Amino acid sequence: YAGGRVQQEIPPAILARVRALARRENVTVATVCLAVYQALLRSREPRRKMIVGIPAANRGRAELAAVVGYLVNILPLPGPPEPGRSLSEAVRLAETAVGDAYAYQAMPIEHVVATLSSGARTSGARSTVPIDTLFAAYRDVMRSEPRMHSLRLGPKPLLPVKDAEFAIMLTVAEEDDNGTAMFSYQTSAYSRADAAALAAEYVRLLDAATQYPDRPLASLAEPT
């Protein structure tokens, strides 16, 4: 699981268009970012079968309210949209997929991947259509300085990533009018230069797709 991390700033103008599209489609900003991430993966690896996971608090039951612990589960989503889809279409598909995933959030992603992998092996397609498990997360950064009685807490430093559970993981962070796309990666799957290029292409595609949300995403992605 040896890993690293790179990050790319999302300029305020791009973030403003992401928010505007989210309002237009009545979805969250996270859903727009997810749809572009899936489109980027499709343009990079058109023949590979991919499962993108998103985090869920997994505290939907009342009896868990007082439980102290880390109950987060990963919700598996269907593969990236077809190349002919526009961002507007991809966003609506992603919103439906996320809603369906939350309905079955008790199902571990490991079980889903194992089941799909078994089916691929049975059909003889495992060698030509490998299944990759990737990850995406979104967080809205706390805007006020946290306080604990007389103790004042400052911002956490960006610590280096030493290991990564997934081949590639995107985390989009939003703070006021600024955004950041962070890619953590396994060094066995990506070099730092590859991850940096992926982060730069993600922000570029986010820019292009939010300017032209009704154009096919494939026409906006850079060929690999």
CSV table of N, CA and C in Angstrom, one decimal, residues 30-126:
chain,number,residue,atom,x,y,z
A,30,ALA,N,-20.9,17.8,-4.9
A,30,ALA,CA,-20.1,16.5,-4.9
A,30,ALA,C,-20.5,15.7,-6.1
A,31,THR,N,-21.8,15.7,-6.4
A,31,THR,CA,-22.2,14.8,-7.6
A,31,THR,C,-21.6,15.3,-8.9
A,32,VAL,N,-21.5,16.6,-9.1
A,32,VAL,CA,-20.9,17.2,-10.3
A,32,VAL,C,-19.4,16.8,-10.3
A,33,CYS,N,-18.7,16.9,-9.2
A,33,CYS,CA,-17.3,16.5,-9.2
A,33,CYS,C,-17.1,15.0,-9.4
A,34,LEU,N,-18.1,14.2,-8.9
A,34,LEU,CA,-18.0,12.8,-9.1
A,34,LEU,C,-18.2,12.4,-10.6
A,35,ALA,N,-19.2,13.1,-11.2
A,35,ALA,CA,-19.5,12.8,-12.6
A,35,ALA,C,-18.3,13.1,-13.5
A,36,VAL,N,-17.6,14.2,-13.2
A,36,VAL,CA,-16.4,14.5,-14.0
A,36,VAL,C,-15.3,13.5,-13.8
A,37,TYR,N,-15.1,13.1,-12.5
A,37,TYR,CA,-14.1,12.1,-12.2
A,37,TYR,C,-14.4,10.8,-12.9
A,38,GLN,N,-15.6,10.4,-13.0
A,38,GLN,CA,-15.9,9.1,-13.7
A,38,GLN,C,-15.7,9.3,-15.2
A,39,ALA,N,-16.0,10.5,-15.7
A,39,ALA,CA,-15.7,10.7,-17.1
A,39,ALA,C,-14.3,10.7,-17.5
A,40,LEU,N,-13.5,11.2,-16.5
A,40,LEU,CA,-12.0,11.2,-16.7
A,40,LEU,C,-11.5,9.8,-16.7
A,41,LEU,N,-12.0,9.0,-15.8
A,41,LEU,CA,-11.5,7.6,-15.8
A,41,LEU,C,-11.9,6.9,-17.1
A,42,ARG,N,-13.1,7.1,-17.6
A,42,ARG,CA,-13.5,6.5,-18.8
A,42,ARG,C,-12.6,6.9,-20.0
A,43,SER,N,-12.2,8.2,-20.1
A,43,SER,CA,-11.4,8.6,-21.2
A,43,SER,C,-10.0,8.0,-21.1
A,44,ARG,N,-9.5,7.8,-19.8
A,44,ARG,CA,-8.2,7.2,-19.7
A,44,ARG,C,-8.1,5.7,-19.9
A,45,GLU,N,-9.2,5.0,-19.5
A,45,GLU,CA,-9.2,3.6,-19.5
A,45,GLU,C,-10.5,3.1,-20.1
A,46,PRO,N,-10.8,3.3,-21.4
A,46,PRO,CA,-12.1,3.0,-21.9
A,46,PRO,C,-12.5,1.5,-21.9
A,47,ARG,N,-11.5,0.6,-21.8
A,47,ARG,CA,-11.9,-0.8,-21.9
A,47,ARG,C,-11.9,-1.5,-20.5
A,48,ARG,N,-11.5,-0.7,-19.5
A,48,ARG,CA,-11.5,-1.3,-18.1
A,48,ARG,C,-12.8,-1.1,-17.4
A,49,LYS,N,-13.2,-2.2,-16.6
A,49,LYS,CA,-14.4,-2.1,-15.8
A,49,LYS,C,-14.0,-1.5,-14.5
A,50,MET,N,-14.7,-0.4,-14.1
A,50,MET,CA,-14.3,0.3,-12.9
A,50,MET,C,-15.5,0.4,-11.9
A,51,ILE,N,-15.1,0.3,-10.6
A,51,ILE,CA,-16.1,0.6,-9.6
A,51,ILE,C,-15.5,1.7,-8.8
A,52,VAL,N,-16.3,2.8,-8.7
A,52,VAL,CA,-15.9,4.0,-7.9
A,52,VAL,C,-16.7,3.9,-6.6
A,53,GLY,N,-15.9,4.0,-5.5
A,53,GLY,CA,-16.6,4.0,-4.2
A,53,GLY,C,-16.7,5.4,-3.6
A,54,ILE,N,-17.7,5.7,-2.8
A,54,ILE,CA,-17.8,7.0,-2.1
A,54,ILE,C,-18.1,6.6,-0.6
A,55,PRO,N,-17.7,7.5,0.3
A,55,PRO,CA,-17.9,7.2,1.7
A,55,PRO,C,-19.4,7.5,2.2
A,56,ALA,N,-19.8,6.7,3.1
A,56,ALA,CA,-21.1,6.9,3.8
A,56,ALA,C,-20.9,6.8,5.3
A,57,ALA,N,-21.5,7.6,6.1
A,57,ALA,CA,-21.3,7.6,7.5
A,57,ALA,C,-21.8,6.3,8.2
A,58,ASN,N,-22.8,5.7,7.5
A,58,ASN,CA,-23.3,4.4,8.0
A,58,ASN,C,-23.9,4.5,9.4
A,59,ARG,N,-24.6,5.6,9.7
A,59,ARG,CA,-25.2,5.8,11.0
A,59,ARG,C,-26.7,6.1,10.9
A,60,GLY,N,-27.3,5.4,10.0
A,60,GLY,CA,-28.7,5.6,9.7
A,60,GLY,C,-29.7,5.0,10.7
A,61,ARG,N,-29.2,4.2,11.6
A,61,ARG,CA,-30.1,3.6,12.6
A,61,ARG,C,-30.0,4.3,13.9
A,62,ALA,N,-31.1,4.5,14.6
A,62,ALA,CA,-31.2,5.3,15.8
A,62,ALA,C,-30.3,4.8,16.9
A,63,GLU,N,-30.2,3.4,17.0
A,63,GLU,CA,-29.4,2.8,18.1
A,63,GLU,C,-27.9,3.1,17.9
A,64,LEU,N,-27.5,3.6,16.8
A,64,LEU,CA,-26.1,3.9,16.6
A,64,LEU,C,-25.7,5.3,17.0
A,65,ALA,N,-26.7,6.1,17.4
A,65,ALA,CA,-26.4,7.5,17.6
A,65,ALA,C,-25.4,7.7,18.7
A,66,ALA,N,-25.5,6.9,19.8
A,66,ALA,CA,-24.6,7.1,20.9
A,66,ALA,C,-23.3,6.2,20.8
A,67,VAL,N,-23.1,5.5,19.7
A,67,VAL,CA,-22.0,4.6,19.6
A,67,VAL,C,-20.8,5.5,19.2
A,68,VAL,N,-19.7,5.3,19.9
A,68,VAL,CA,-18.4,6.0,19.5
A,68,VAL,C,-17.6,5.0,18.7
A,69,GLY,N,-17.2,5.4,17.5
A,69,GLY,CA,-16.5,4.6,16.6
A,69,GLY,C,-16.6,5.0,15.2
A,70,TYR,N,-15.8,4.3,14.4
A,70,TYR,CA,-15.7,4.7,13.0
A,70,TYR,C,-16.5,3.6,12.2
A,71,LEU,N,-17.7,4.0,11.7
A,71,LEU,CA,-18.6,3.1,11.1
A,71,LEU,C,-18.7,3.3,9.6
A,72,VAL,N,-17.8,4.2,9.0
A,72,VAL,CA,-17.9,4.5,7.6
A,72,VAL,C,-17.8,3.3,6.7
A,73,ASN,N,-18.7,3.2,5.7
A,73,ASN,CA,-18.7,2.2,4.7
A,73,ASN,C,-18.4,2.8,3.4
A,74,ILE,N,-18.0,2.0,2.4
A,74,ILE,CA,-17.8,2.5,1.1
A,74,ILE,C,-18.9,2.0,0.2
A,75,LEU,N,-19.5,3.0,-0.5
A,75,LEU,CA,-20.7,2.6,-1.4
A,75,LEU,C,-20.2,2.5,-2.8
A,76,PRO,N,-20.4,1.3,-3.4
A,76,PRO,CA,-19.9,1.1,-4.8
A,76,PRO,C,-20.9,1.7,-5.8
A,77,LEU,N,-20.4,2.4,-6.8
A,77,LEU,CA,-21.2,3.0,-7.8
A,77,LEU,C,-20.9,2.3,-9.2
A,78,PRO,N,-21.9,2.3,-10.1
A,78,PRO,CA,-21.7,1.8,-11.4
A,78,PRO,C,-20.6,2.5,-12.1
A,79,GLY,N,-20.1,1.9,-13.2
A,79,GLY,CA,-19.0,2.4,-14.0
A,79,GLY,C,-19.2,3.8,-14.6
A,80,PRO,N,-18.2,4.4,-15.1
A,80,PRO,CA,-18.3,5.7,-15.7
A,80,PRO,C,-19.3,5.8,-16.8
A,81,PRO,N,-19.8,7.0,-17.1
A,81,PRO,CA,-20.8,7.2,-18.2
A,81,PRO,C,-20.3,6.9,-19.5
A,82,GLU,N,-21.1,6.5,-20.5
A,82,GLU,CA,-20.7,6.3,-21.8
A,82,GLU,C,-20.1,7.6,-22.4
A,83,PRO,N,-19.1,7.4,-23.3
A,83,PRO,CA,-18.5,8.6,-23.9
A,83,PRO,C,-19.4,9.6,-24.5
A,84,GLY,N,-20.5,9.2,-25.1
A,84,GLY,CA,-21.4,10.1,-25.7
A,84,GLY,C,-22.3,11.0,-24.8
A,85,ARG,N,-22.2,10.7,-23.5
A,85,ARG,CA,-23.0,11.5,-22.5
A,85,ARG,C,-22.4,12.8,-22.3
A,86,SER,N,-23.3,13.8,-22.1
A,86,SER,CA,-22.9,15.1,-21.7
A,86,SER,C,-22.7,15.2,-20.2
A,87,LEU,N,-22.1,16.3,-19.7
A,87,LEU,CA,-22.0,16.4,-18.2
A,87,LEU,C,-23.4,16.5,-17.6
A,88,SER,N,-24.3,17.2,-18.2
A,88,SER,CA,-25.6,17.3,-17.6
A,88,SER,C,-26.3,15.9,-17.5
A,89,GLU,N,-26.1,15.0,-18.5
A,89,GLU,CA,-26.7,13.7,-18.4
A,89,GLU,C,-25.9,12.9,-17.4
A,90,ALA,N,-24.6,13.0,-17.4
A,90,ALA,CA,-23.7,12.2,-16.5
A,90,ALA,C,-24.1,12.6,-15.0
A,91,VAL,N,-24.3,13.8,-14.8
A,91,VAL,CA,-24.7,14.3,-13.4
A,91,VAL,C,-26.0,13.7,-12.9
A,92,ARG,N,-27.0,13.6,-13.8
A,92,ARG,CA,-28.3,13.0,-13.4
A,92,ARG,C,-28.1,11.5,-13.2
A,93,LEU,N,-27.3,10.9,-14.0
A,93,LEU,CA,-27.1,9.4,-13.8
A,93,LEU,C,-26.3,9.2,-12.5
A,94,ALA,N,-25.3,10.0,-12.2
A,94,ALA,CA,-24.6,9.9,-11.0
A,94,ALA,C,-25.5,10.1,-9.8
A,95,GLU,N,-26.4,11.1,-9.8
A,95,GLU,CA,-27.3,11.4,-8.7
A,95,GLU,C,-28.2,10.1,-8.4
A,96,THR,N,-28.7,9.5,-9.5
A,96,THR,CA,-29.5,8.3,-9.3
A,96,THR,C,-28.7,7.2,-8.7
A,97,ALA,N,-27.4,7.0,-9.2
A,97,ALA,CA,-26.5,5.9,-8.7
A,97,ALA,C,-26.2,6.1,-7.3
A,98,VAL,N,-25.9,7.4,-6.9
A,98,VAL,CA,-25.6,7.6,-5.5
A,98,VAL,C,-26.8,7.3,-4.6
A,99,GLY,N,-28.0,7.7,-5.0
A,99,GLY,CA,-29.3,7.4,-4.2
A,99,GLY,C,-29.5,5.9,-4.1
A,100,ASP,N,-29.3,5.2,-5.2
A,100,ASP,CA,-29.4,3.7,-5.1
A,100,ASP,C,-28.4,3.1,-4.2
A,101,ALA,N,-27.2,3.7,-4.2
A,101,ALA,CA,-26.1,3.1,-3.4
A,101,ALA,C,-26.4,3.3,-1.9
A,102,TYR,N,-27.0,4.5,-1.5
A,102,TYR,CA,-27.3,4.7,-0.1
A,102,TYR,C,-28.4,3.8,0.3
A,103,ALA,N,-29.3,3.4,-0.6
A,103,ALA,CA,-30.4,2.5,-0.2
A,103,ALA,C,-29.8,1.1,0.2
A,104,TYR,N,-28.6,0.8,-0.3
A,104,TYR,CA,-28.0,-0.5,0.1
A,104,TYR,C,-26.7,-0.3,0.7
A,105,GLN,N,-26.6,0.7,1.6
A,105,GLN,CA,-25.3,1.1,2.1
A,105,GLN,C,-24.7,0.0,3.1
A,106,ALA,N,-25.5,-0.9,3.6
A,106,ALA,CA,-25.0,-1.9,4.5
A,106,ALA,C,-24.2,-3.0,3.7
A,107,MET,N,-24.2,-3.0,2.4
A,107,MET,CA,-23.5,-4.0,1.6
A,107,MET,C,-22.1,-3.6,1.4
A,108,PRO,N,-21.1,-4.4,2.0
A,108,PRO,CA,-19.7,-4.0,1.8
A,108,PRO,C,-19.2,-4.0,0.4
A,109,ILE,N,-18.4,-3.0,0.0
A,109,ILE,CA,-17.9,-2.9,-1.4
A,109,ILE,C,-17.0,-4.2,-1.7
A,110,GLU,N,-16.4,-4.7,-0.7
A,110,GLU,CA,-15.5,-5.9,-0.9
A,110,GLU,C,-16.4,-7.1,-1.5
A,111,HIS,N,-17.6,-7.2,-1.0
A,111,HIS,CA,-18.5,-8.3,-1.4
A,111,HIS,C,-18.9,-8.0,-2.9
A,112,VAL,N,-19.2,-6.8,-3.2
A,112,VAL,CA,-19.6,-6.4,-4.6
A,112,VAL,C,-18.5,-6.7,-5.6
A,113,VAL,N,-17.3,-6.3,-5.2
A,113,VAL,CA,-16.2,-6.5,-6.1
A,113,VAL,C,-15.9,-8.0,-6.3
A,114,ALA,N,-15.9,-8.7,-5.2
A,114,ALA,CA,-15.7,-10.2,-5.2
A,114,ALA,C,-16.7,-10.9,-6.1
A,115,THR,N,-18.0,-10.5,-6.0
A,115,THR,CA,-19.0,-11.1,-6.8
A,115,THR,C,-18.9,-10.8,-8.3
A,116,LEU,N,-18.6,-9.5,-8.6
A,116,LEU,CA,-18.3,-9.1,-10.0
A,116,LEU,C,-17.1,-9.8,-10.6
A,117,SER,N,-16.1,-9.9,-9.8
A,117,SER,CA,-14.9,-10.6,-10.2
A,117,SER,C,-15.1,-12.0,-10.5
A,118,SER,N,-15.9,-12.7,-9.6
A,118,SER,CA,-16.2,-14.1,-9.8
A,118,SER,C,-17.0,-14.3,-11.1
A,119,GLY,N,-18.0,-13.4,-11.4
A,119,GLY,CA,-18.7,-13.5,-12.6
A,119,GLY,C,-17.9,-13.3,-13.8
A,120,ALA,N,-16.9,-12.4,-13.7
A,120,ALA,CA,-16.0,-12.1,-14.9
A,120,ALA,C,-15.2,-13.3,-15.2
A,121,ARG,N,-14.7,-14.0,-14.1
A,121,ARG,CA,-13.9,-15.2,-14.3
A,121,ARG,C,-14.7,-16.3,-14.9
A,122,THR,N,-16.0,-16.4,-14.5
A,122,THR,CA,-16.8,-17.5,-15.0
A,122,THR,C,-17.0,-17.3,-16.5
A,123,SER,N,-17.2,-16.0,-16.9
A,123,SER,CA,-17.5,-15.7,-18.3
A,123,SER,C,-16.2,-15.7,-19.2
A,124,GLY,N,-15.1,-15.8,-18.5
A,124,GLY,CA,-13.8,-15.8,-19.2
A,124,GLY,C,-13.3,-14.4,-19.6
A,125,ALA,N,-14.0,-13.4,-19.0
A,125,ALA,CA,-13.6,-12.0,-19.4
A,125,ALA,C,-12.7,-11.3,-18.4
A,126,ARG,N,-12.3,-12.0,-17.4
A,126,ARG,CA,-11.5,-11.4,-16.4
A,126,ARG,C,-10.1,-11.0,-16.9
